[in-house]
């Protein structure tokens, strides 16, 4: 959402995106609303258009809008499962993982955007791997859900990489490997905060 708002869309599309996200933000950050207020809200009816001077294509926007839609739907599905299991929704602070990767981004465009997309790809791919590892240990309904999630994550990471390569206009293997080394360190070094993307429990 942040990426396409910052880089790609026109002003009215930017505000449409904010409107789309509002009920989720209200719920997640302000504890306003419920499962009911989010029902059916993962779809966006308005067209999201590229700004006229944007060097990034409508393809970036279309891919990301689809990705956002899926992630919002997943959020809703998680809430449904939590409600069925009587688990309260409590916001939790982010782990060091994404921050650890983001702190190594370059500060000049378009490399910053390319780095962000590569980082996005790692987050998705690592999620995919972790859902696959966890699924066999879960109740049947959760295992099925995790497998449906990991299928999305597998598509998402490939979308991020394809976009990064298209925007770079050249091979980005070296940059992918650079973030791969940072990522490997974040997941394999001791971490006092135990979360989905944390390192080895300290
Ligand atoms: Fe994803």
Short mmCIF file of N, CA and C and ligand atoms in Angstrom, two decimals, residues 67 70-71 74 120 123-125 127-128 131 149 152-157 160, ligand 1:
data_model
loop_
_atom_site.label_atom_id
_atom_site.label_comp_id
_atom_site.label_asym_id
_atom_site.label_seq_id
_atom_site.Cartn_x
_atom_site.Cartn_y
_atom_site.Cartn_z
N UNK A 67 -2.21 -8.09 -4.55
CA UNK A 67 -1.49 -8.58 -3.37
C UNK A 67 -2.11 -8.02 -2.08
N UNK A 70 -5.36 -9.73 -1.29
CA UNK A 70 -5.16 -11.07 -0.69
C UNK A 70 -4.74 -10.97 0.76
N UNK A 71 -3.83 -10.03 1.05
CA UNK A 71 -3.34 -9.91 2.43
C UNK A 71 -4.47 -9.46 3.36
N UNK A 74 -6.58 -12.38 4.05
CA UNK A 74 -5.92 -13.27 5.00
C UNK A 74 -6.07 -12.76 6.43
N UNK A 120 10.71 -7.21 0.37
CA UNK A 120 9.34 -7.76 0.35
C UNK A 120 9.34 -9.21 -0.10
N UNK A 123 10.55 -11.46 2.74
CA UNK A 123 9.54 -11.61 3.79
C UNK A 123 8.49 -12.63 3.34
N UNK A 124 8.05 -12.51 2.10
CA UNK A 124 7.04 -13.44 1.57
C UNK A 124 7.59 -14.86 1.46
N UNK A 125 8.80 -14.98 0.92
CA UNK A 125 9.37 -16.32 0.71
C UNK A 125 9.64 -17.00 2.05
N UNK A 127 8.00 -16.42 4.82
CA UNK A 127 6.68 -16.79 5.35
C UNK A 127 6.24 -18.11 4.73
N UNK A 128 6.42 -18.21 3.43
CA UNK A 128 6.06 -19.42 2.69
C UNK A 128 6.75 -20.63 3.32
N UNK A 131 5.35 -21.37 6.97
CA UNK A 131 4.02 -22.00 6.95
C UNK A 131 4.16 -23.48 6.57
N UNK A 149 -2.25 -20.25 2.65
CA UNK A 149 -1.43 -19.03 2.78
C UNK A 149 -0.10 -19.18 2.06
N UNK A 152 -0.16 -18.49 -1.59
CA UNK A 152 -0.16 -17.05 -1.91
C UNK A 152 1.22 -16.46 -1.74
N UNK A 153 1.86 -16.78 -0.62
CA UNK A 153 3.19 -16.21 -0.36
C UNK A 153 4.17 -16.58 -1.47
N UNK A 154 4.03 -17.80 -1.99
CA UNK A 154 4.93 -18.24 -3.07
C UNK A 154 4.73 -17.38 -4.32
N UNK A 155 3.49 -17.00 -4.59
CA UNK A 155 3.23 -16.12 -5.73
C UNK A 155 3.73 -14.71 -5.43
N UNK A 156 3.46 -14.26 -4.19
CA UNK A 156 3.83 -12.89 -3.84
C UNK A 156 5.32 -12.65 -3.97
N UNK A 157 6.15 -13.58 -3.51
CA UNK A 157 7.58 -13.31 -3.57
C UNK A 157 8.06 -13.24 -5.01
N UNK A 160 7.11 -9.81 -6.37
CA UNK A 160 8.04 -8.77 -5.90
C UNK A 160 9.35 -8.80 -6.70
FE1 LIG B 1 2.02 -12.36 1.17
#
